[in-house]
Short mmCIF file of C-alpha atoms and ligand atoms in Angstrom, two decimals:
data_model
loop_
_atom_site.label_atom_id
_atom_site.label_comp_id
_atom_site.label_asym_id
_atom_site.label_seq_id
_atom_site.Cartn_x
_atom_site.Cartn_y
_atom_site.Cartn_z
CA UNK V 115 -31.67 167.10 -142.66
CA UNK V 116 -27.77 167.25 -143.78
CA UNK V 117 -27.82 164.31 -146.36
CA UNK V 118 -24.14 164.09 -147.44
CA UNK V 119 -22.15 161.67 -146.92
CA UNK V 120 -19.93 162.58 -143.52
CA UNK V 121 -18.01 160.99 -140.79
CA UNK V 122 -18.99 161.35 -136.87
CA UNK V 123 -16.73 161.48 -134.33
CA UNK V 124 -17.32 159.22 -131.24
CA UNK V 125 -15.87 160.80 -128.51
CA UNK V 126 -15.51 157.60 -126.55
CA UNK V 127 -13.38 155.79 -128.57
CA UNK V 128 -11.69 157.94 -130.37
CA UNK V 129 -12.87 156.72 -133.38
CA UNK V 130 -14.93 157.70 -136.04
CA UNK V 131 -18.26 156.21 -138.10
CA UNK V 132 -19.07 156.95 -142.08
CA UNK V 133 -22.78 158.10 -142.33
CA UNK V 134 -23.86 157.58 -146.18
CA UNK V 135 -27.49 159.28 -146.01
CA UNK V 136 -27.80 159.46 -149.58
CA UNK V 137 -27.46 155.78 -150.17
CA UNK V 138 -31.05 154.73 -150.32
CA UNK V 139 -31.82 151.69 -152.49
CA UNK V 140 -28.81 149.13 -153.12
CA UNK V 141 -29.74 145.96 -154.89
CA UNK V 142 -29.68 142.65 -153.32
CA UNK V 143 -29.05 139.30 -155.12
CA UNK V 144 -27.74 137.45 -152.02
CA UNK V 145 -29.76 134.28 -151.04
CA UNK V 146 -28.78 134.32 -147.78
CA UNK V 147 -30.21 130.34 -146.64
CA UNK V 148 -28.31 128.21 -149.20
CA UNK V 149 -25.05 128.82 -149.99
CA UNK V 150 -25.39 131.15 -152.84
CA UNK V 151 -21.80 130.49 -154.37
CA UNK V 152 -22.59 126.99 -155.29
CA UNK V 153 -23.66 125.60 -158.78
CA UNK V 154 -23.85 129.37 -160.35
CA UNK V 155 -24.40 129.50 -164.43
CA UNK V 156 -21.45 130.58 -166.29
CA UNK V 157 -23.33 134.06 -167.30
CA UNK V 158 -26.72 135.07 -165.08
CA UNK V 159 -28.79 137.65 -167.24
CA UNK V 160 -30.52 138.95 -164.15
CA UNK V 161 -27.20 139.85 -162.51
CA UNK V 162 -25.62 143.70 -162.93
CA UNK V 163 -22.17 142.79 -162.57
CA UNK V 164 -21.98 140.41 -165.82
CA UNK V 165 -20.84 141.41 -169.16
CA UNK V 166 -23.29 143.08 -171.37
CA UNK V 167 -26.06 143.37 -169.04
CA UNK V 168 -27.63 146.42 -167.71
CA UNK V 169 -26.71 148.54 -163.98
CA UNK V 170 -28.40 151.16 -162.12
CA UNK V 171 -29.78 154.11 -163.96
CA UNK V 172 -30.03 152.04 -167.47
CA UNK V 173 -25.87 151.72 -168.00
CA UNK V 174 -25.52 148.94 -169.73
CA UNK V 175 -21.84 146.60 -169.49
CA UNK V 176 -19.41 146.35 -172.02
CA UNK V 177 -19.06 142.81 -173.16
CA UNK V 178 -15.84 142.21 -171.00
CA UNK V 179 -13.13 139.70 -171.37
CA UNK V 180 -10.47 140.12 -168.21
CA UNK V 181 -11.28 142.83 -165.12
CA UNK V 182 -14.18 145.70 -165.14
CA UNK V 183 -13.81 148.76 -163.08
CA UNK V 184 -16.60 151.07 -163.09
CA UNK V 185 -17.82 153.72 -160.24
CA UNK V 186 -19.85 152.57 -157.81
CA UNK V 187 -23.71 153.27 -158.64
CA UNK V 188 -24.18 153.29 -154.86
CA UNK V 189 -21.38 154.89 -153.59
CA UNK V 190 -21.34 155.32 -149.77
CA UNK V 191 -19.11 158.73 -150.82
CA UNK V 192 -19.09 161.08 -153.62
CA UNK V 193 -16.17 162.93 -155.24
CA UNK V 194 -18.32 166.99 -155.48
CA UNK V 195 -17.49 168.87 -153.24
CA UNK V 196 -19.95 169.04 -150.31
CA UNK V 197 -20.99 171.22 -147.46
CA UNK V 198 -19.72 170.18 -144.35
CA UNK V 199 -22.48 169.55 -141.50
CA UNK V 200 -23.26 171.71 -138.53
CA UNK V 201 -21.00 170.41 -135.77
CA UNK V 202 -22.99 172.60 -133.10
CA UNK V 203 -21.20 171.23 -130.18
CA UNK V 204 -17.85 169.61 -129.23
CA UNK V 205 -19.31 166.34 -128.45
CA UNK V 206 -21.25 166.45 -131.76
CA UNK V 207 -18.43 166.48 -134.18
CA UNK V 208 -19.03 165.64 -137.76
CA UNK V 209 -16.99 166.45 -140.66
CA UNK V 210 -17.76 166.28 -144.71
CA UNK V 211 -16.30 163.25 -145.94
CA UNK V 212 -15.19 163.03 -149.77
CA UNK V 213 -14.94 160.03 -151.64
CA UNK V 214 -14.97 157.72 -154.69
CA UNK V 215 -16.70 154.04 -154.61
CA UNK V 216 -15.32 151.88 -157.40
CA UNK V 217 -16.32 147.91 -157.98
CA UNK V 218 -13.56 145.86 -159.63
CA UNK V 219 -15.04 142.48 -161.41
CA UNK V 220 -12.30 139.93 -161.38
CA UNK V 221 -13.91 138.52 -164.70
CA UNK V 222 -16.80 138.04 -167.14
CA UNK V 223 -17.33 135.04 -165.65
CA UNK V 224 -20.46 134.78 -162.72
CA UNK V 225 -19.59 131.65 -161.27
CA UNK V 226 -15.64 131.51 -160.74
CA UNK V 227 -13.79 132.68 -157.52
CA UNK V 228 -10.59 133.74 -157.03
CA UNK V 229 -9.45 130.25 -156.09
CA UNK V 230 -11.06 129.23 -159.47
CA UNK V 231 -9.27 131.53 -161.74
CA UNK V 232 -6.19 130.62 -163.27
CA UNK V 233 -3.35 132.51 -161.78
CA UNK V 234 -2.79 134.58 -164.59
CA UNK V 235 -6.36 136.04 -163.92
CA UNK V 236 -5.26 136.69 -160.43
CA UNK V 237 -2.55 138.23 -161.45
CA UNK V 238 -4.55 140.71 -163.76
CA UNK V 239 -6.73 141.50 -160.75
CA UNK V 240 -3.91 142.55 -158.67
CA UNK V 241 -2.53 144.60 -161.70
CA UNK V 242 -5.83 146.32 -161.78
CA UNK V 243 -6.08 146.64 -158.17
CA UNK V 244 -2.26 148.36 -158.42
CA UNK V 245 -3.87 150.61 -161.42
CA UNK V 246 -6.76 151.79 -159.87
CA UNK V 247 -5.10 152.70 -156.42
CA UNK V 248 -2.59 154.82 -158.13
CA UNK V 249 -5.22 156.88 -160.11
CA UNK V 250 -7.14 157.71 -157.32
CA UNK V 251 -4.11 157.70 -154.77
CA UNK V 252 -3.30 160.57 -157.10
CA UNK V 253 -6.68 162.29 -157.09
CA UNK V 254 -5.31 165.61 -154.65
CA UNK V 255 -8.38 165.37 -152.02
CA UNK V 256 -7.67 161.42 -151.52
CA UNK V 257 -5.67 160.34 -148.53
CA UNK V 258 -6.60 157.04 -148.46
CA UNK V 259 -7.21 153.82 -150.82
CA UNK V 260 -8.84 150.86 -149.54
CA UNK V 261 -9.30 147.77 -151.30
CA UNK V 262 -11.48 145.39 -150.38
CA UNK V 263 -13.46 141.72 -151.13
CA UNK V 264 -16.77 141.12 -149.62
CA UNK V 265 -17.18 137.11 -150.48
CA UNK V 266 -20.26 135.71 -149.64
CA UNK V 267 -24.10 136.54 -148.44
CA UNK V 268 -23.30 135.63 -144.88
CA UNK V 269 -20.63 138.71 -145.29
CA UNK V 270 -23.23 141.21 -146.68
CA UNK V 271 -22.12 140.90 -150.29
CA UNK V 272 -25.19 142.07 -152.48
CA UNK V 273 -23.99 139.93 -155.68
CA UNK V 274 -22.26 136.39 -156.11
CA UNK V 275 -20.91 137.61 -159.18
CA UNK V 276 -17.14 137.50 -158.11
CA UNK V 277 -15.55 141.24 -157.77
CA UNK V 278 -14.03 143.74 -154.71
CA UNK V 279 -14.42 147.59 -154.27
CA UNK V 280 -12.16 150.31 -153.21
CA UNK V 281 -13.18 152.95 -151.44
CA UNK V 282 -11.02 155.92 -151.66
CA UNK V 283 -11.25 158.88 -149.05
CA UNK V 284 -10.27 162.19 -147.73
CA UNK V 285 -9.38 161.25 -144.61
CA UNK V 286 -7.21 157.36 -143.21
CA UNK V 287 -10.13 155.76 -141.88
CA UNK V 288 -10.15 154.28 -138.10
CA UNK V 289 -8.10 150.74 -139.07
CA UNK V 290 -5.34 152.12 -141.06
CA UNK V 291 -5.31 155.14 -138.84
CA UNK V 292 -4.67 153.15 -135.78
CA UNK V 293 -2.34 150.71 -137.78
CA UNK V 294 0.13 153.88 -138.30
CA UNK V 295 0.03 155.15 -135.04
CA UNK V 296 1.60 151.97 -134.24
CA UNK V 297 3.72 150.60 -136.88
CA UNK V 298 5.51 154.57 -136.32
CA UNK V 299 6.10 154.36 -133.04
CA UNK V 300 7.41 150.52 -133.21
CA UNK V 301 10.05 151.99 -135.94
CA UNK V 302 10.84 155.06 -134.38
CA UNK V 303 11.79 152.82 -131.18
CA UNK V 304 13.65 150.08 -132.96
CA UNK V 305 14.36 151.16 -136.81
CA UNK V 306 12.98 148.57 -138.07
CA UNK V 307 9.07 148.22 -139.25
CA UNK V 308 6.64 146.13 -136.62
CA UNK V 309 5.61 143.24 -139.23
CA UNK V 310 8.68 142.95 -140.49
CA UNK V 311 10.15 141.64 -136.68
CA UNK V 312 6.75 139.88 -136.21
CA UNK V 313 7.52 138.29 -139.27
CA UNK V 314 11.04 137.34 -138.36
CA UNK V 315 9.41 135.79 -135.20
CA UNK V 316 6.77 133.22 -137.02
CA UNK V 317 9.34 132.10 -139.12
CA UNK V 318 11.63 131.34 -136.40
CA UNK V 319 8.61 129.62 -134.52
CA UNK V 320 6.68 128.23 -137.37
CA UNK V 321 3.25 127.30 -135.94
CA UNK V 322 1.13 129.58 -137.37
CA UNK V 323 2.55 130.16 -140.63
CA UNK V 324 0.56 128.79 -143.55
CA UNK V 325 2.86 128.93 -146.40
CA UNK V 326 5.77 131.24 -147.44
CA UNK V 327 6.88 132.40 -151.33
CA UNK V 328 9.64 133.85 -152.37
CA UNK V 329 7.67 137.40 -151.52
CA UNK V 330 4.98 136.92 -148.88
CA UNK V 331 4.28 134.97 -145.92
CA UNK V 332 0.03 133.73 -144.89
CA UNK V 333 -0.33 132.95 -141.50
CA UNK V 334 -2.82 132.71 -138.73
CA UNK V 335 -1.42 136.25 -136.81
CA UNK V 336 -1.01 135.64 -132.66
CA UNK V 337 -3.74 138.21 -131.82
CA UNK V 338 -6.31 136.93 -134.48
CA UNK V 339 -9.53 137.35 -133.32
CA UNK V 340 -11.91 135.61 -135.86
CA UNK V 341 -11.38 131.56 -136.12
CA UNK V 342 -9.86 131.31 -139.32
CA UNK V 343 -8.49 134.84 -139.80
CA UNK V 344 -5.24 135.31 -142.00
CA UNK V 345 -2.81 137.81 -142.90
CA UNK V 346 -0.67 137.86 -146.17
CA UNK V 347 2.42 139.94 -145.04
CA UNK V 348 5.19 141.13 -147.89
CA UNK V 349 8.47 140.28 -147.23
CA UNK V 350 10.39 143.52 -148.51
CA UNK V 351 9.53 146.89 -146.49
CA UNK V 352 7.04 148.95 -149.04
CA UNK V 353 3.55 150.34 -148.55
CA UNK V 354 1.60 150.58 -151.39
CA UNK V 355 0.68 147.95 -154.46
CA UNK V 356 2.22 150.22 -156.49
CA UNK V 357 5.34 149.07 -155.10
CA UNK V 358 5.11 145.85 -156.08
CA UNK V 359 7.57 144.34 -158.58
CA UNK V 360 6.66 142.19 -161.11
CA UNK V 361 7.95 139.04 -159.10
CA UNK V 362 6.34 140.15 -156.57
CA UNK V 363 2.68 140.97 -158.04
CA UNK V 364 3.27 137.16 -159.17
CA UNK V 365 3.51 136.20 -155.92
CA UNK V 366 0.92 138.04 -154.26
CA UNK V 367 -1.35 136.50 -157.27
CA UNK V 368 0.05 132.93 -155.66
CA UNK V 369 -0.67 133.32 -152.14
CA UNK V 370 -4.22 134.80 -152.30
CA UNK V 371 -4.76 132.24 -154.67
CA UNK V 372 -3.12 129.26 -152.17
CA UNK V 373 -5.44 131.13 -148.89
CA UNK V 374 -8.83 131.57 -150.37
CA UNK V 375 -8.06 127.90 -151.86
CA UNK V 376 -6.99 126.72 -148.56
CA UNK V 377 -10.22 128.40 -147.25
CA UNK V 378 -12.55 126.61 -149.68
CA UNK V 379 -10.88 123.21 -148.89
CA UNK V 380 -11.96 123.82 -145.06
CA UNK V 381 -15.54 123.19 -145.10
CA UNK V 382 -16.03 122.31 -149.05
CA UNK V 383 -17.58 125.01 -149.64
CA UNK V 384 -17.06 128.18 -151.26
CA UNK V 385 -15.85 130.08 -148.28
CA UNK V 386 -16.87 133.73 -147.06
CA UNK V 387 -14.58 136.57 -146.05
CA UNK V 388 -13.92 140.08 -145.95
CA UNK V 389 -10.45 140.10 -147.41
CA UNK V 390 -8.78 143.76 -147.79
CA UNK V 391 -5.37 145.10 -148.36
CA UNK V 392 -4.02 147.63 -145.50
CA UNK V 393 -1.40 150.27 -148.11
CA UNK V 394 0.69 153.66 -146.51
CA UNK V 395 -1.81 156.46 -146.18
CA UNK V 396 -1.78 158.73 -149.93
CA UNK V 397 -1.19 161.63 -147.69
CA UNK V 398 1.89 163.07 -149.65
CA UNK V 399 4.31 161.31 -146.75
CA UNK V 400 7.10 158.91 -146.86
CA UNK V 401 6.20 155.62 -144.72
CA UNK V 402 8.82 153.80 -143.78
CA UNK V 403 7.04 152.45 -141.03
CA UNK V 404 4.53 150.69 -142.91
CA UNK V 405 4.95 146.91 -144.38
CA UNK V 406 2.18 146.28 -146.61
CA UNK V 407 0.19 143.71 -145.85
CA UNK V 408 -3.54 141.76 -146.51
CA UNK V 409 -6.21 140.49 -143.94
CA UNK V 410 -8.57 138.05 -144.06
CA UNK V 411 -11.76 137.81 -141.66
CA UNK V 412 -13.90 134.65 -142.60
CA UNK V 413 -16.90 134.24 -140.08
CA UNK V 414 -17.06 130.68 -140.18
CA UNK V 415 -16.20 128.28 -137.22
CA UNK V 416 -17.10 124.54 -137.25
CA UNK V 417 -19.04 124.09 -140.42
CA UNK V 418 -20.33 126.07 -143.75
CA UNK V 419 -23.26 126.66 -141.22
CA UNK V 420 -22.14 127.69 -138.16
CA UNK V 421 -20.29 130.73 -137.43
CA UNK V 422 -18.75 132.89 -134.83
CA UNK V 423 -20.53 135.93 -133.79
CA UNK V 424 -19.03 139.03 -132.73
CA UNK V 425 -21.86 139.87 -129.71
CA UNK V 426 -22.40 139.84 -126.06
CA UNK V 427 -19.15 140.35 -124.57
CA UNK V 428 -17.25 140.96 -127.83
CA UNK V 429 -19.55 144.07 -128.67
CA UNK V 430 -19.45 145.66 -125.08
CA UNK V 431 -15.69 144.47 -123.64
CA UNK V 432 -13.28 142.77 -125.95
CA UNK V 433 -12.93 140.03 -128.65
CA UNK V 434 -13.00 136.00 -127.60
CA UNK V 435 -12.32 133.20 -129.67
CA UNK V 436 -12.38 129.37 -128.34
CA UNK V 437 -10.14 127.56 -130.94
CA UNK V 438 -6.33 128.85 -130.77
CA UNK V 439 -4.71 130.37 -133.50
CA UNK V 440 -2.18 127.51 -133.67
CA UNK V 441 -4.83 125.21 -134.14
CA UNK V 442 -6.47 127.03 -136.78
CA UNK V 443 -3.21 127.31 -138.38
CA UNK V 444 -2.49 123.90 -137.97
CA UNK V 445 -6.06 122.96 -139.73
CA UNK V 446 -5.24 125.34 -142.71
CA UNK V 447 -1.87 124.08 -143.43
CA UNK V 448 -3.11 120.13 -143.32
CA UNK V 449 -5.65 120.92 -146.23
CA UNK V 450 -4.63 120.08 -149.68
CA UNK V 451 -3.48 122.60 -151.77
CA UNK V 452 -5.86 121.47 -154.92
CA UNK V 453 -8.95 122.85 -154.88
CA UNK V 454 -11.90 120.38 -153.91
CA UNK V 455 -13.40 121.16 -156.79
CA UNK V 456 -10.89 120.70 -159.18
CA UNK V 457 -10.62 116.57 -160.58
ZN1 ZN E 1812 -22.74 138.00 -162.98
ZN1 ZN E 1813 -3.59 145.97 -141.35
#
């Protein structure tokens, strides 16, 4: 059986899926009935992400003060260079995918979020975040960098201990893939970038913006799918984090720090996402097309309890949502800006 990690082509959508054979036995630290983000201890000497304990394989953590990248001891992708699989037929296309799996801790500390951190600790994470994706945007097989935060059981994420990954791979997977097709062919049309008009457009009409800096803009974006879903879009046209100025990194520190807030404030409760930054493709091209931008998919819809599935009709047709995106936005931007859980 071919047992390296590769990506399948469905021929139905277009699209393609990552198969990660190899990846047996992750650990799981999720309590997935309580909330599992509440009333954490400062330092938890069963978890694997906190300074000075051990990982996988008997590694043991340095005793960390700001960020901690390390690889990935159950990366979905590995960097050696692999066979490719037996794509005996047309319709059973498969191609060997390459890859590195990093995990970025935003600090020593078990039990604070980002909306907890001081925004100088934001700001490191996004400086590390800018680091790593320039190291292994400059690895020569890797055409693709995506960061990513998994918050919360409910979301799959194996460990409360705060952090994100980035997985980095030889090919633009199916969302940023799609997200160039169509930010090119807005610009070649109109010479100007898609979000960058879209954005013009919100501001003008204001109802589902959340909050604007001097760099980005959140808001609740008109197609949004999930109830509380959010996009942080940049102001000036670049792709990557690497781009960012210093004012700028300052500001992205700012607004993830006002939306995940903002989020929290919603229900009380330390709120669950998938949060990742969409960059230009690494593939050695100029993209002029592409504004760089975050999203935000929290699963959550009238409580900390209940939450909006993506089944039935969603899986088979299309995506359905009850409350609008103005109201959502309208929710968001009528929370307080303090944290609940600050005095
Ligand atoms: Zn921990
Ligand atoms: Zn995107």
């Amino acid at each position: 059986m071919f047992d390296s990690p590769h990506r399948r082509f469905n021929p139905l959508t277009n699209e393609w899926v990552l198969v990660s054979p190899h990846r047996a036995k992750r650990p799981w630290l999720g309590q997935v009935e309580e909330s599992p983000l509440e009333n954490l201890p400062q330092y938890d000497p069963s978890c694997y992400l906190c300074p000075r304990n051990e990982r996988a394989a008997g590694i043991k953590n340095p005793d960390y003060s700001s960020t901690f990248v390390f690889n990935n001891d159950f990366a979905a992708l590995l960097a050696d260079e692999i066979p490719s699989p037996d794509s005996s037929h047309p319709l059973l296309a498969s191609v060997s995918e390459r890859g590195i799996c990093k995990v970025i801790c935003f600090s020593p500390r078990h039990d604070l979020t980002v909306p907890e951190l001081s925004l100088a600790a934001v700001e490191n994470i996004i400086t590390t975040w800018t680091q790593q994706s320039v190291e292994l945007g400059a690895t020569d097989f890797i055409q693709y960098v995506q960061v990513f935060e998994n918050k919360g059981a409910m979301m799959g994420c194996s460990n409360p201990h705060p952090h994100s990954q980035i997985w980095a791979t030889e090919h633009v997977p199916n969302e940023p893939a799609k997200e160039l097709i169509h930010q090119r062919s807005y610009f070649n049309q109109h010479g100007h970038t898609l979000l960058s008009d879209y954005l013009a457009e919100e501001h003008k009409r204001k109802g589902r913006i959340l909050f604007s800096n001097d760099h980005f803009t959140a808001l609740v974006p008109y197609w949004a799918v999930w109830p509380f879903e959010t996009m942080i879009i940049a102001h000036r046209n670049f792709g990557k984090l690497a781009d960012l100025t210093a004012a700028e990194t300052s500001a992205l520190a700012n607004i993830y720090k006002r939306v995940t807030t903002c989020y929290d404030n919603l229900f009380k409760i330390s709120f669950p996402y998938s949060m990742g930054f969409h960059q230009a493709p690494f593939d050695g091209q100029l993209h002029p097309e592409w504004t760089f931008h975050a999203h935000f998919y929290p699963p959550l819809l009238r409580s900390a309890t209940v939450r909006k599935f993506m089944v039935g009709y969603e899986m088979l047709a299309m995506p359905q949502r009850d409350i609008t995106p103005e109201t959502a936005a309208d929710r968001l931007r009528s929370l307080p800006e303090l944290h609940y859980k600050q005095p």
